[in-house]
XYZ file of C-alpha atoms in Angstrom:
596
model
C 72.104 87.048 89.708
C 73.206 87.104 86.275
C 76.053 90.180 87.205
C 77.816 87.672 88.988
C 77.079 84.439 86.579
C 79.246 86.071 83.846
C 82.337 87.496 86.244
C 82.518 83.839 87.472
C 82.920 82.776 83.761
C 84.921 85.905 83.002
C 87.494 84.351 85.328
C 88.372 81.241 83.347
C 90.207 82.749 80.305
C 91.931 81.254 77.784
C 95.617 81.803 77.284
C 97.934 81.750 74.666
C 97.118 78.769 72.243
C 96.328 80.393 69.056
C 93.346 78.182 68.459
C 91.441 79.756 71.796
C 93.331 82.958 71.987
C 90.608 85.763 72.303
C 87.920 83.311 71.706
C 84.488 84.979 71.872
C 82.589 85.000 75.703
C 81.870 80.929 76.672
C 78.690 80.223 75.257
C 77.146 78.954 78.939
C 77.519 82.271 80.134
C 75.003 85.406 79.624
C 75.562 87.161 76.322
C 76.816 91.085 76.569
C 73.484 92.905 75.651
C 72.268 91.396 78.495
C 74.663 92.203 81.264
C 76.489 95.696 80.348
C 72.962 97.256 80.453
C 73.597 100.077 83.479
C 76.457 101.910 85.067
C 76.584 99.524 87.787
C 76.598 96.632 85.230
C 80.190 98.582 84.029
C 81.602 98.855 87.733
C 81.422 95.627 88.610
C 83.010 94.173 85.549
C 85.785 96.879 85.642
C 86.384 95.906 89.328
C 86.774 92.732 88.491
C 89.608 93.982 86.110
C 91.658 95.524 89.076
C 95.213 94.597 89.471
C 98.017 96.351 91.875
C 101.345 95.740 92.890
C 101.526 94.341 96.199
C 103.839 93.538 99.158
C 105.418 91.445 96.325
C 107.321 94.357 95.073
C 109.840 94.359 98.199
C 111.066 90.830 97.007
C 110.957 92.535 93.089
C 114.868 93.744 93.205
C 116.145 90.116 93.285
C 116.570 90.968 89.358
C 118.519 93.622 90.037
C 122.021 94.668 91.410
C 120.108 95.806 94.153
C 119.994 92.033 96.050
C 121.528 89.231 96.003
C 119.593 86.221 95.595
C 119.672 82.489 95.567
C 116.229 82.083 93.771
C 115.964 81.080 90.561
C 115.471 84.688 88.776
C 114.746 85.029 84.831
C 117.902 87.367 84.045
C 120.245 85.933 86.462
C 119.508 82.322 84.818
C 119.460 83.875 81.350
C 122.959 85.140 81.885
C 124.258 81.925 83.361
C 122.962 79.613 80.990
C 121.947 79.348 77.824
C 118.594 80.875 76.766
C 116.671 80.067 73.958
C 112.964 80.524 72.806
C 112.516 76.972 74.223
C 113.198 77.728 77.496
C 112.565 81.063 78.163
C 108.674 80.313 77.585
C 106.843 83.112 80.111
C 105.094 85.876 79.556
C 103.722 85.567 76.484
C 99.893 85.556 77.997
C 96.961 87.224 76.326
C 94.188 86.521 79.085
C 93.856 89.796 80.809
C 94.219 91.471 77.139
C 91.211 89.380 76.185
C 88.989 90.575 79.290
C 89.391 94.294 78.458
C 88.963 94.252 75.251
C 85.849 91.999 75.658
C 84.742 95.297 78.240
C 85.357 98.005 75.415
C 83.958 95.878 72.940
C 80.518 95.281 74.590
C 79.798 98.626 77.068
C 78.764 101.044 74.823
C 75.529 99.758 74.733
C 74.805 100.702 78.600
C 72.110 103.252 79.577
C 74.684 105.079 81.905
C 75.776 109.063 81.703
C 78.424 109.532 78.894
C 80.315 110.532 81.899
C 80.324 107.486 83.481
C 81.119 105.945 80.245
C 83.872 107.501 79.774
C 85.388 106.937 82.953
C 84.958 103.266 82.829
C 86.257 103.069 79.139
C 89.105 105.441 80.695
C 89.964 102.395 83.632
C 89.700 99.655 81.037
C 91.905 101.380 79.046
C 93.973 102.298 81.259
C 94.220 98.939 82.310
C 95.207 97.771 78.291
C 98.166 100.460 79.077
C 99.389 99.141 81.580
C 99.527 95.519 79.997
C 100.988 96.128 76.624
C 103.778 98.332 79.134
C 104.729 94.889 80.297
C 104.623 93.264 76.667
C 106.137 95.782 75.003
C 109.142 96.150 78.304
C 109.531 92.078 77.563
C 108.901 91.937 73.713
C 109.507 95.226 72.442
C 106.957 94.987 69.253
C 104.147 92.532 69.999
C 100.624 92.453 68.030
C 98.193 95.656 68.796
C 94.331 94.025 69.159
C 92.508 96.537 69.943
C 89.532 94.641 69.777
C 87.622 91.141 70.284
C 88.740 88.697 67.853
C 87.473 85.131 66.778
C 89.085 81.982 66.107
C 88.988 82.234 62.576
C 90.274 85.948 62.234
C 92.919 86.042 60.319
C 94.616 89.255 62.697
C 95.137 85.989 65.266
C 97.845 85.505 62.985
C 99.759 88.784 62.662
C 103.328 89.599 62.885
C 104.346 91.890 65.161
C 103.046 95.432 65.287
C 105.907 97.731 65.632
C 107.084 99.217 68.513
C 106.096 102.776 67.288
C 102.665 101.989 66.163
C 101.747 99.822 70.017
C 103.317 102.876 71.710
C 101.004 105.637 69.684
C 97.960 103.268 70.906
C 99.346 102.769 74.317
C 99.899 106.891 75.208
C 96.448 107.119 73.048
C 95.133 104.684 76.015
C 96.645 106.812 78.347
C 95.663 110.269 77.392
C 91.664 109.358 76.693
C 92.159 107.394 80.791
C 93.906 110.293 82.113
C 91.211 112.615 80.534
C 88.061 110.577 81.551
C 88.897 108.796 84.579
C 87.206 110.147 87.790
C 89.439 112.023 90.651
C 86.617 110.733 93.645
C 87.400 106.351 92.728
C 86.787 103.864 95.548
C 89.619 102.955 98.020
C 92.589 101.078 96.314
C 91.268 101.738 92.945
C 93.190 104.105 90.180
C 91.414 107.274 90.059
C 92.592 110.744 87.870
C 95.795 110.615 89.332
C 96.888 107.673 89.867
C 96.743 107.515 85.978
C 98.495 110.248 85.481
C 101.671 109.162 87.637
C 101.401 105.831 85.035
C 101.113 108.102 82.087
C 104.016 110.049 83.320
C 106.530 106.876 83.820
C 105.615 105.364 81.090
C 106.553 108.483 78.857
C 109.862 108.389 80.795
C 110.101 104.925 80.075
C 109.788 105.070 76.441
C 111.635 108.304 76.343
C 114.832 107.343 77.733
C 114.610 103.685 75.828
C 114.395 105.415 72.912
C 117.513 107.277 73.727
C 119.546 104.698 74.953
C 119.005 102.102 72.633
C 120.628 102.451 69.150
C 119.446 99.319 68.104
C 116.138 100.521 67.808
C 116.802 103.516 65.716
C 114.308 105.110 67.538
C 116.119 108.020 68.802
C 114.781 111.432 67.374
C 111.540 110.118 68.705
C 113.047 110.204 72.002
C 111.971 113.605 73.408
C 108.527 113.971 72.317
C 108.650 110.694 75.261
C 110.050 113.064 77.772
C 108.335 116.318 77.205
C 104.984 114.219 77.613
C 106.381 113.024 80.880
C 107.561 116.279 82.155
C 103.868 117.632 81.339
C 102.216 115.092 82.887
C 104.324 115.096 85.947
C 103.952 118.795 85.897
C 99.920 118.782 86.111
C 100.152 116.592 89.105
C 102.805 118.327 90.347
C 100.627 121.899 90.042
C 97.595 120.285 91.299
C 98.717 121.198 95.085
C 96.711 117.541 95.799
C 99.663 116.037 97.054
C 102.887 116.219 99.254
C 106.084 114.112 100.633
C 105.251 112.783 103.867
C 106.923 114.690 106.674
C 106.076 115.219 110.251
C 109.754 117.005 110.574
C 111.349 113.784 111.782
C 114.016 112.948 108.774
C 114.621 109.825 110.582
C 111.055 108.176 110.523
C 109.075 109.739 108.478
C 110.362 107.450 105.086
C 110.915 104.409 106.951
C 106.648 105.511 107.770
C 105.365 105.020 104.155
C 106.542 101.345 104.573
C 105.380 99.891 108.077
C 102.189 101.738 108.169
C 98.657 99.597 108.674
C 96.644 102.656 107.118
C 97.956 104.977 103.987
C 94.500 105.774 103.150
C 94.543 109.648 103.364
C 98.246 109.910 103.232
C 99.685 112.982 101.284
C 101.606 111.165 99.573
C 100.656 108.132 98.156
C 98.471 108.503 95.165
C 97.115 104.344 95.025
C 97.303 102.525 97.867
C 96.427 98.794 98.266
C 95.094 98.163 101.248
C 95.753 94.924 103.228
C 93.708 93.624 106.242
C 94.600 90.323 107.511
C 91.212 90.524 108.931
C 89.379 90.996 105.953
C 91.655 87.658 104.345
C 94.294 90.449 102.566
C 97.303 89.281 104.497
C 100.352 91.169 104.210
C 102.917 89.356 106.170
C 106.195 88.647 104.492
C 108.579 89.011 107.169
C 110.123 85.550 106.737
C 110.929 86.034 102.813
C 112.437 89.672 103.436
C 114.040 89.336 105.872
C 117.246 87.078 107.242
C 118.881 84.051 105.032
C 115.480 82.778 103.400
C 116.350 84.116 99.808
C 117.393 87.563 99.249
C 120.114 90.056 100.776
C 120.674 93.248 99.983
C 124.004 94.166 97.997
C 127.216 96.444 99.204
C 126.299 98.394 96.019
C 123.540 99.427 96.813
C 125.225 100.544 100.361
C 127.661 102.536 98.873
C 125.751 104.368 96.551
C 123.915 106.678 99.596
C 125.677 110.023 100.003
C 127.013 110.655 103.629
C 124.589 112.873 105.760
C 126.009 116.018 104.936
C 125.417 115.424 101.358
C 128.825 114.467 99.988
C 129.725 111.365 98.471
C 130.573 108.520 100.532
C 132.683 106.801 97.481
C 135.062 109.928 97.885
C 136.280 108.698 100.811
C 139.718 106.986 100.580
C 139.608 103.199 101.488
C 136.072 103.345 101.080
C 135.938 99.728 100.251
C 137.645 98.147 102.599
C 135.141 100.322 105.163
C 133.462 97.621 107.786
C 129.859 98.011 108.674
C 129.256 99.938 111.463
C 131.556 102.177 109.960
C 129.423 101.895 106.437
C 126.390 103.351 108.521
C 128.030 106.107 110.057
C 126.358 109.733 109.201
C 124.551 108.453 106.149
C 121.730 109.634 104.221
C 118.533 108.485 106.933
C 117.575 106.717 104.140
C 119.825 104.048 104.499
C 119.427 103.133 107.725
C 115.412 103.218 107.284
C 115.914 100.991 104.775
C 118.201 98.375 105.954
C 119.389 97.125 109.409
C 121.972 99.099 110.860
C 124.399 98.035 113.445
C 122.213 98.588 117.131
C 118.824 97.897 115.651
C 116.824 95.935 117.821
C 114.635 93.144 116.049
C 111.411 92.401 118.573
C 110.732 91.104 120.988
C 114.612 90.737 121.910
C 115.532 93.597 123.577
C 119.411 93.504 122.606
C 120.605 94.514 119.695
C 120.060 92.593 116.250
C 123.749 90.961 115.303
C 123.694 90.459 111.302
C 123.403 86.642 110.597
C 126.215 85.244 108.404
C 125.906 82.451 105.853
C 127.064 81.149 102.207
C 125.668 83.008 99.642
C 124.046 86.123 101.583
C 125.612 89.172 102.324
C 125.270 90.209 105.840
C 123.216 93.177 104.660
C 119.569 92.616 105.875
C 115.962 94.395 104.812
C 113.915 96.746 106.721
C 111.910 97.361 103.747
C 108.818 96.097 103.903
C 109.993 93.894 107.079
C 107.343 94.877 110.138
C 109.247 94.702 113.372
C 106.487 93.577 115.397
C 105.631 90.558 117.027
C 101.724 91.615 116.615
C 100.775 88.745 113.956
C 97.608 91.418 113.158
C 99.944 94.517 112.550
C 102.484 92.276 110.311
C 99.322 90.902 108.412
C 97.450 94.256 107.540
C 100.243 96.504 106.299
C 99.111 98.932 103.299
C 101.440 99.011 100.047
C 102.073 102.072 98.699
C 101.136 101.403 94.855
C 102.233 105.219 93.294
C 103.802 107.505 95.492
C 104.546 111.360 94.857
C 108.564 110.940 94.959
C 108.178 109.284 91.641
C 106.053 112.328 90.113
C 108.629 114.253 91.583
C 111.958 112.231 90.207
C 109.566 111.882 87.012
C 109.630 115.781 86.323
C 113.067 116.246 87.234
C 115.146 113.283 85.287
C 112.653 114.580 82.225
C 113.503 118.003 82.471
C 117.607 117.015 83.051
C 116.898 114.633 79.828
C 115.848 116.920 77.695
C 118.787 119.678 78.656
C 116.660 122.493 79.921
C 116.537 121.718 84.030
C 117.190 124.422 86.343
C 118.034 125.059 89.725
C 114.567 126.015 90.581
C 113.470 122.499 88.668
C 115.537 120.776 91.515
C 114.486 122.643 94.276
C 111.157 121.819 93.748
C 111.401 117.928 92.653
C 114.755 116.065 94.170
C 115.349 118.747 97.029
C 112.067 118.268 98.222
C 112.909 114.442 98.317
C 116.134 115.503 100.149
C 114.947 117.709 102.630
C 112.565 115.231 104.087
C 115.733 113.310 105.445
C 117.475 116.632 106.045
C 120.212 116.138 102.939
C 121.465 119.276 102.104
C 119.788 120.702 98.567
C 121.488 119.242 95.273
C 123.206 122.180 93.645
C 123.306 121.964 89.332
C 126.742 124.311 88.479
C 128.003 122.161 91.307
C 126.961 118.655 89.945
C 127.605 119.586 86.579
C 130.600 120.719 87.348
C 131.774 117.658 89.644
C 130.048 114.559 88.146
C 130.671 111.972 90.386
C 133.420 108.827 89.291
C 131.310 106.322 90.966
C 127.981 106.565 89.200
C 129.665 107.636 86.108
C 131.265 104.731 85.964
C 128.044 102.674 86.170
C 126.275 104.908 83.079
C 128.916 105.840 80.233
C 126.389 106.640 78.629
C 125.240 109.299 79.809
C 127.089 112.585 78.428
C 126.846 115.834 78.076
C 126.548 119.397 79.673
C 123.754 117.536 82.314
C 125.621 114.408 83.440
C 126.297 115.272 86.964
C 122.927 116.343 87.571
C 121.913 113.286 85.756
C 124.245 110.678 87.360
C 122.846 112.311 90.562
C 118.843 111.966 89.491
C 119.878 108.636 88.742
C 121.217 108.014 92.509
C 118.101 109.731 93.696
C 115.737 107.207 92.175
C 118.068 104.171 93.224
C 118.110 104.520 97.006
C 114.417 106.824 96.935
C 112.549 103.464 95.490
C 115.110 101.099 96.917
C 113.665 97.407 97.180
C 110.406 98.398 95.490
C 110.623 96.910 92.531
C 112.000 100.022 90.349
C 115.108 99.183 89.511
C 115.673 96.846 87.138
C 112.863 98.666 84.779
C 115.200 101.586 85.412
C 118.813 99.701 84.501
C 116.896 98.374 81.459
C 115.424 101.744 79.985
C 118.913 103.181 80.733
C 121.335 100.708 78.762
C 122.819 99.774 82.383
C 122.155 95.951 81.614
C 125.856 95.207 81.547
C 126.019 96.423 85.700
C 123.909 92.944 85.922
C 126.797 91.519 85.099
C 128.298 92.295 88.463
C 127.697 89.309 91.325
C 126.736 90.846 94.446
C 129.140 90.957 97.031
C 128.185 91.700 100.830
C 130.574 93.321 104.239
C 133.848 93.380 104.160
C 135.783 91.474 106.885
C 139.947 92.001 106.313
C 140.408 88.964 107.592
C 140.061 86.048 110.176
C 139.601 87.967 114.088
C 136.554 89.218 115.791
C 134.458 91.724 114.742
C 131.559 94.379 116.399
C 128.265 94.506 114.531
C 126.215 96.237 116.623
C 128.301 99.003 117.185
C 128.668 99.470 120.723
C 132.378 98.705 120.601
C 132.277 95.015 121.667
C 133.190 92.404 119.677
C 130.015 90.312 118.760
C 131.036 87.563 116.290
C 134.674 85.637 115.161
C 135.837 83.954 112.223
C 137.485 81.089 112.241
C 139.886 79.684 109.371
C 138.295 77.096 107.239
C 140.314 74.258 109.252
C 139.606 74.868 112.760
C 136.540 73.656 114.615
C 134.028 75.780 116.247
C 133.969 74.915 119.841
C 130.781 73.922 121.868
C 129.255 76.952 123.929
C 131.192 76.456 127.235
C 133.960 76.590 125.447
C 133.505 80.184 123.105
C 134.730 83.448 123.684
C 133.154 86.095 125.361
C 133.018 89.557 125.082
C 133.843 92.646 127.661
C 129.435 91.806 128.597
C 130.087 88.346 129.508
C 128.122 87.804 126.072
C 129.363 84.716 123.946
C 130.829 85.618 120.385
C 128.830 84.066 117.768
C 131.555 81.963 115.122
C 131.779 81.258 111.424
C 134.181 79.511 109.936
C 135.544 81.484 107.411
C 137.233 80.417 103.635
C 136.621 81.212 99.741
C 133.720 79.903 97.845
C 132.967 75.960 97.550
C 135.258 75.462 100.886
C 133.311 73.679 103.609
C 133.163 76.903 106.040
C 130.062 79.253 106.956
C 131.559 82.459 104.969
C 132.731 82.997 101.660
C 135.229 85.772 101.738
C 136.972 87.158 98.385
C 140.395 86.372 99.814
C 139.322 83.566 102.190
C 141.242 83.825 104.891
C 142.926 86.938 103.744
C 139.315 88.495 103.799
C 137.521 90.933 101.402
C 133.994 91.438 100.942
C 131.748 88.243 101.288
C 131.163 86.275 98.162
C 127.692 85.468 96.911
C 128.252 83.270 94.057
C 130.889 82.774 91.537
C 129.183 81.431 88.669
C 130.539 84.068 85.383
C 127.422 86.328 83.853
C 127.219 87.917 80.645
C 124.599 89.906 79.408
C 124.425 90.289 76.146
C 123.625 93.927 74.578
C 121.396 94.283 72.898
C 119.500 90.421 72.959
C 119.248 90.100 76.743
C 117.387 93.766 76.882
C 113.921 91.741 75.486
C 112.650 88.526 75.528
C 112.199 85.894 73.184
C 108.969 84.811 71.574
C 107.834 81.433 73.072
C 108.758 78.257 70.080
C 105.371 77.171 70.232
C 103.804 80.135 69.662
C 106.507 81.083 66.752
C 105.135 77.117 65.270
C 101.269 78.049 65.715
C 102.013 81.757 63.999
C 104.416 81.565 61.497
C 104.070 85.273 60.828
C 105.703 86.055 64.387
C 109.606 86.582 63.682
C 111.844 86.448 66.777
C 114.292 89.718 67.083
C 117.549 91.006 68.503
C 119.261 87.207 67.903
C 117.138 85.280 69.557
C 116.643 81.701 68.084
């Protein structure tokens, strides 16, 4: 009984006030020598430390120039506002630090193997990585406690540990996890390898902040970042334990990883969480990904996939004023497994979907983590793919290009393999190198040298591989892209008022309408050549009382999001500030990079 007494009390951890803050374990509850006493006494406190990303992570992008979004997201109000350490007051949240430190603190004690020790030292560890990640992502240099402090030890009240010294204890985490951990771990738990595809991504992380970010004066550190990650990736790469998923259909076999209700087993995914609406782990957020509830994907992110025979769709001429069943044409599979193209069918109607219009969303809808069922059980008990092999694989290969020594063989056996699954033709390095593409270099001016078009293309690889999962704004960060947040996400592009296919079978489906006219009751609409009445919008520029916002208005253009000016300020609006109250309980803790 007592096991469970303390996990119960476990659960109800102080925060962030300074006078609690990694307060020893509640005196009601049973004392450490007498619970971590046996190796199942250290399993079933480090399950109770287990965290994954979830179906969440389909909804992450909102913060990125990946979707529009009319929900209140941190950087989108940051750079419309005016931020200050009074109300920008999340994240700073010590909680979860406090429970694994607690775990390290008291195990060693245990009568277990010093196998098994080490592997559950390895998770908890582990686990400390992966949270001083997200502090150090937000904060940049926080305070390193490595241990279990009191409320009257004075290291409550540190400054900040620099970024250099939490990173050395953070890959230090990472290497004694990745060393210890067990390969055979329980379903939906992090085993060997699954720490391994975090210790590789988190070396890239560092790696190519380090490089990006003059402010830090951290770049001749830089590479040792990257040749960690390329080794890592490597050894899971050279394992042979895993593989893309492919049954030799490039247009299903992606779109699979997403909509299936069992991953367990699955060559590719290296963590899975598993959800089973039967077992009260419901995974149903069809309503929030899909349609006008919040989020729609961006033209940006349309543009950016390559045509199907591997060239560039942005070399086309009049690319942008290109409508949407023409934006869909002989594209990367990708694309269309990823969003809704024009003919998809949405169940149970068995016509084709036509793209809902309305202010502030782009026309662009989500396949992504969308289940097109109407089997409430399916929709409920869809498994997330926590790690997946493409990112080992994109890992190794934007490493290797970092650090200027990737070759053609790198490619063919990292990104090609990603593009062969869809049947894209191979990337070729002279060729990219030689041909960097305008478009992408555009969005990364920073990136130079003999490697940029292999780069810029590594870059596009990751963008529409991990599309709406939650990748990419940890990616425009690390990169020095903030400044492309800057960019309001527009949606299709209509030329003008008239009527306009979006299904693609070459009959008109919808009309707009100039800001002044009505729209007429049913009897009264137009039909199309199927006797099928024309859905109408009422069409105008932003803030007019109409249905659409087009750039033009009634001149058309791409539709219009929102209009509200950004500005993201390099380098402040790359890290957070401290919260005021904490900054008045420690004086010690100094805000950075402007931040008041």
């Amino acid at each position: 009984m007592k096991k469970y007494i303390i996990i119960s009390f476990l659960a109800f951890m102080v925060s962030a006030c300074n006078d609690e803050f990694m307060d020893r374990y509640p005196q009601t509850s049973i004392a450490p020598e007498e619970f971590f006493k046996s190796e199942e006494d250290l399993r079933l406190y480090v399950n109770g430390l287990l965290e994954l990303p979830g179906v969440g992570q389909y909804q992450a992008d909102q913060n990125s120039d990946n979707l529009a979004t009319t929900a209140a997201i941190e950087i989108k109000t940051i750079m419309t506002g005016t931020p200050t350490s009074q109300n920008i007051t999340g994240g700073w949240n010590w909680a979860r630090l406090r429970n694994i430190n607690y775990f390290l603190d008291n195990m060693v004690g245990a009568n277990a193997t010093p196998e098994a020790k080490n592997h559950f030292e390895g998770l908890a560890r582990y686990y400390r990585a992966v949270f001083y990640m997200g502090m150090v992502k937000r904060y940049s240099d926080v305070p390193w406690y490595g241990n279990l402090l009191n409320p009257t030890d004075e290291e409550l009240f540190k400054p900040r540990d620099t970024r250099e010294y939490v990173m050395e204890r953070v890959m230090e985490d990472l290497e004694f996890a990745s060393n210890h951990v067990r390969e055979q771990v329980p379903t939906g738990t992090p085993g060997k390898w699954a720490v391994k595809n975090f210790y590789a991504r988190t070396a890239l992380y560092e790696g190519t902040f380090r490089k990006y970010h003059p402010e830090l004066n951290l770049q001749q550190t830089a590479s040792s970042f990257l040749t960690k990650a390329r080794d890592v990736a490597s050894e899971v790469i050279n394992s042979g334990k895993f593989s893309l998923h492919s049954t030799g259909n490039p247009q299903a076999d992606y779109a699979a990883l997403f909509r299936s209700q069992n991953l367990i087993g699955n060559s590719e995914v290296i963590l899975v969480n598993p959800y089973d609406i039967n077992k009260d782990r419901n995974s149903n957020i069809n309503f929030t990904v899909f349609g006008t509830y919040e989020q729609s994907p961006s033209r940006d992110l349309v543009q950016t996939y390559l045509m199907a025979d591997g060239t560039r769709f942005t070399d086309i001429p009049n690319y942008q004023s290109m409508q949407y069943v023409e934006e869909f044409a002989n594209r990367d599979p990708r694309v269309s497994q990823t969003l809704v193209y024009p003919g998809w069918i949405r169940q149970p109607d068995p016509t084709p979907f036509i793209p809902l219009m309305n202010r502030n969303f782009t026309g662009y809808f989500q396949q992504k983590g969308y289940n097109n069922t109407i089997d409430n059980i399916a929709i409920g008990s869809l498994d997330f793919p926590v790690y997946r092999y493409a990112e080992v694989l994109l890992t190794f290969a934007e490493a290797k290009a970092e650090l200027g020594e990737i070759t053609q063989a790198d490619l063919d056996a990292s990104v090609n393999v990603i593009r062969n699954r869809v049947g894209l033709p191979a990337l070729q390095l002279a060729q990219a190198n030689s041909n960097p593409d305008p478009f992408m270099a555009e969005k990364y001016p920073a990136v130079t040298g003999p490697h940029t078009g292999v780069l810029l293309e590594i870059r596009r690889e990751r963008r529409v591989e991990f599309a709406l999962e939650g990748y990419r704004f940890d990616d425009l960060m690390r990169w020095g892209a903030g400044k492309l947040l800057e960019r309001i996400p527009e949606g299709m592009y209509f030329p003008g008022l008239g009527k306009y296919d979006l299904t693609g079978d070459g009959h008109e489906d919808i009309i707009l309408i100039g800001r002044d006219q009505n729209i007429p009751a049913d009897p009264e609409k137009e039909r199309n050549a199927l006797g099928t009445l024309l859905v109408y919008y009422r069409a105008g520029e932003f803030a007019d009382n109409v249905t659409v916002y087009l750039k033009n208005g009634v001149n058309g253009g791409p539709l219009v999001t929102e209009v509200t000016p950004r500005q993201f300020i390099d380098p402040k609006y790359y890290y957070r500030p401290i919260p005021f109250s904490q900054v008045t309980l420690n004086s010690n803790l100094e805000q950075r990079f402007g931040w008041e």
